[in-house]
Coordinates of C-alpha atoms in Angstrom, one line a residue:
M23 CA -1.6 -28.4 54.4
P24 CA -4.1 -26.5 56.5
A25 CA -7.1 -28.3 57.9
S26 CA -10.4 -27.5 56.3
V27 CA -14.1 -28.2 57.0
I28 CA -13.7 -31.5 55.1
T29 CA -10.5 -32.9 56.7
P30 CA -9.3 -32.8 60.3
P31 CA -5.7 -31.6 61.0
G32 CA -3.1 -34.1 59.8
L33 CA -5.3 -35.9 57.2
T34 CA -4.9 -35.1 53.5
L35 CA -7.4 -35.4 50.7
H36 CA -6.9 -38.0 48.0
D37 CA -6.0 -36.2 44.7
G38 CA -9.1 -37.7 43.0
V39 CA -11.3 -36.1 45.6
R40 CA -9.6 -32.7 45.0
E41 CA -10.0 -33.1 41.2
A42 CA -13.7 -34.0 41.6
C43 CA -14.3 -31.0 43.8
D44 CA -12.5 -28.8 41.4
R45 CA -14.6 -30.1 38.5
I46 CA -17.8 -29.5 40.5
I47 CA -16.8 -26.0 41.3
Q48 CA -16.0 -25.3 37.7
L49 CA -19.4 -26.6 36.6
L50 CA -21.1 -24.5 39.2
L51 CA -19.2 -21.4 38.1
L52 CA -20.1 -22.2 34.5
N53 CA -23.8 -22.4 35.4
L54 CA -23.5 -19.1 37.3
Q55 CA -21.8 -17.5 34.3
K56 CA -24.7 -18.6 32.1
L57 CA -27.2 -17.2 34.5
V58 CA -25.4 -13.8 34.8
Y59 CA -24.6 -13.2 31.1
N60 CA -27.9 -14.5 29.8
R61 CA -30.0 -12.2 31.9
G62 CA -29.9 -9.4 29.3
S63 CA -31.7 -6.0 29.7
P64 CA -35.5 -6.4 29.8
S65 CA -37.6 -4.2 27.6
L66 CA -40.9 -2.8 28.9
A67 CA -42.8 -5.8 27.6
D68 CA -40.4 -8.4 29.2
S69 CA -40.5 -9.5 32.8
P70 CA -37.6 -8.4 34.9
P71 CA -34.5 -10.6 34.8
R72 CA -34.6 -13.7 36.9
P73 CA -32.8 -13.2 40.2
V74 CA -29.9 -15.5 41.3
P75 CA -30.4 -15.9 45.0
F76 CA -26.8 -17.1 45.6
L77 CA -25.4 -14.0 44.1
D78 CA -28.0 -11.8 45.9
A79 CA -26.8 -13.3 49.2
L80 CA -23.2 -12.7 48.3
R81 CA -23.6 -8.9 47.7
S82 CA -23.0 -8.0 51.3
H83 CA -19.8 -10.1 51.4
V84 CA -17.8 -8.5 48.6
R85 CA -15.1 -7.4 51.0
D86 CA -14.8 -10.9 52.5
L87 CA -14.6 -12.4 49.1
C88 CA -11.8 -10.0 48.1
V89 CA -9.9 -10.8 51.3
E90 CA -10.1 -14.5 50.7
T91 CA -9.2 -14.1 47.0
L92 CA -6.1 -12.1 48.0
R93 CA -4.9 -15.0 50.2
L94 CA -3.9 -16.7 46.9
E95 CA -4.5 -20.2 48.3
R96 CA -4.0 -23.1 45.9
K97 CA -6.6 -23.1 43.1
R98 CA -9.2 -21.5 45.4
F99 CA -8.3 -18.0 44.6
L100 CA -8.9 -18.7 40.9
W101 CA -12.5 -19.6 41.4
Q102 CA -13.0 -17.0 44.0
H103 CA -11.7 -14.4 41.5
Q104 CA -14.1 -15.7 38.9
L105 CA -17.0 -15.6 41.4
L106 CA -16.0 -12.1 42.3
G107 CA -16.2 -11.1 38.6
L108 CA -19.6 -12.8 38.2
L109 CA -20.9 -11.1 41.3
A110 CA -19.6 -7.7 40.1
V111 CA -21.4 -8.1 36.7
Y112 CA -24.6 -9.3 38.3
S113 CA -24.7 -6.5 40.9
A114 CA -23.2 -3.8 38.8
P115 CA -22.3 -1.0 39.0
H116 CA -21.8 -0.7 42.8
C117 CA -20.5 -4.2 43.4
A118 CA -18.0 -3.9 40.6
T119 CA -16.5 -0.6 41.9
D120 CA -16.6 -1.9 45.5
A121 CA -14.7 -5.1 44.5
L122 CA -12.0 -3.1 42.6
F123 CA -11.8 -0.6 45.6
F124 CA -11.2 -3.5 48.1
L125 CA -8.7 -5.2 45.9
L126 CA -6.8 -1.9 45.3
T127 CA -6.9 -1.1 49.0
L128 CA -6.0 -4.6 50.4
A129 CA -3.4 -5.7 47.9
H130 CA 0.2 -5.7 49.2
T131 CA 2.1 -7.6 46.6
Q132 CA 2.4 -7.3 42.8
E133 CA 0.7 -10.7 42.5
E134 CA -2.2 -9.5 44.6
L135 CA -2.5 -6.2 42.7
A136 CA -2.6 -8.2 39.4
L137 CA -5.9 -9.6 40.6
A138 CA -7.4 -6.1 40.6
T139 CA -6.1 -5.3 37.1
Q140 CA -7.3 -8.7 35.8
L141 CA -10.8 -8.1 37.3
Y142 CA -10.9 -4.6 35.7
A143 CA -10.0 -6.1 32.3
V144 CA -12.9 -8.5 32.6
L145 CA -15.4 -6.0 33.9
S146 CA -14.5 -3.1 31.6
S147 CA -15.5 -5.2 28.6
C148 CA -19.1 -5.3 29.8
L149 CA -19.5 -2.3 32.1
A150 CA -19.3 1.3 30.8
D151 CA -17.5 4.0 32.7
L152 CA -16.0 1.6 35.2
L153 CA -12.7 3.5 35.8
P154 CA -14.3 6.8 36.7
A155 CA -16.9 5.0 38.9
T156 CA -14.1 3.1 40.7
V157 CA -12.1 6.3 41.3
K158 CA -15.3 7.9 42.6
T159 CA -15.8 5.0 45.0
C160 CA -12.2 5.3 46.2
V161 CA -12.5 9.0 46.8
C162 CA -15.9 8.6 48.6
Q163 CA -14.4 6.0 50.9
I164 CA -11.5 8.2 51.8
H165 CA -13.7 11.2 52.4
A166 CA -16.1 9.1 54.5
G167 CA -13.2 8.4 56.9
C168 CA -13.8 4.6 56.5
L169 CA -10.1 3.8 56.0
P170 CA -7.2 3.9 58.4
E171 CA -4.2 5.8 57.2
P172 CA -2.1 2.7 56.4
Q173 CA -4.9 1.5 54.0
I174 CA -5.2 4.9 52.4
A175 CA -1.4 4.9 51.8
Q176 CA -1.6 1.4 50.4
L177 CA -4.5 2.4 48.1
F178 CA -2.5 5.4 46.8
R179 CA 0.6 3.2 46.2
N180 CA -1.5 0.7 44.3
L181 CA -3.2 3.3 42.3
A182 CA 0.2 4.8 41.3
L183 CA 1.4 1.4 40.3
V184 CA -1.6 0.6 38.0
V185 CA -1.8 4.1 36.5

């Protein structure tokens, strides 16, 4: 087992500690989910939706979150994927398309690519025109010259597999 911030190399966590941490993370994600989905669209008479500072701070780390999610470590990737979905809904539309772009570009296995299709399934239920917007983001990134050729090739292979 790899060392973490909590345990030095060689020591393992007691299963009860892991389960408690997992439960805490699930409760935090549930609270974030309530904050994201209960924001609604304000009318002119309403005040703007309440910000969620944690998600605001994560906006600039979408790529990092995608990279960590694609590592598929233990249960961690499950809550990272859920957090990525909440961040994408909260910061839509750009964060949603960026997350899908990064997952499509960085996925190398079928299991990793499945994370992109799962995220799309969740996001498409609440975000209109997600597919065209994601394709536009991919094309813009390619035209901007931001991707090395191997990543462009991987993006095209993954797009071919999901289409």
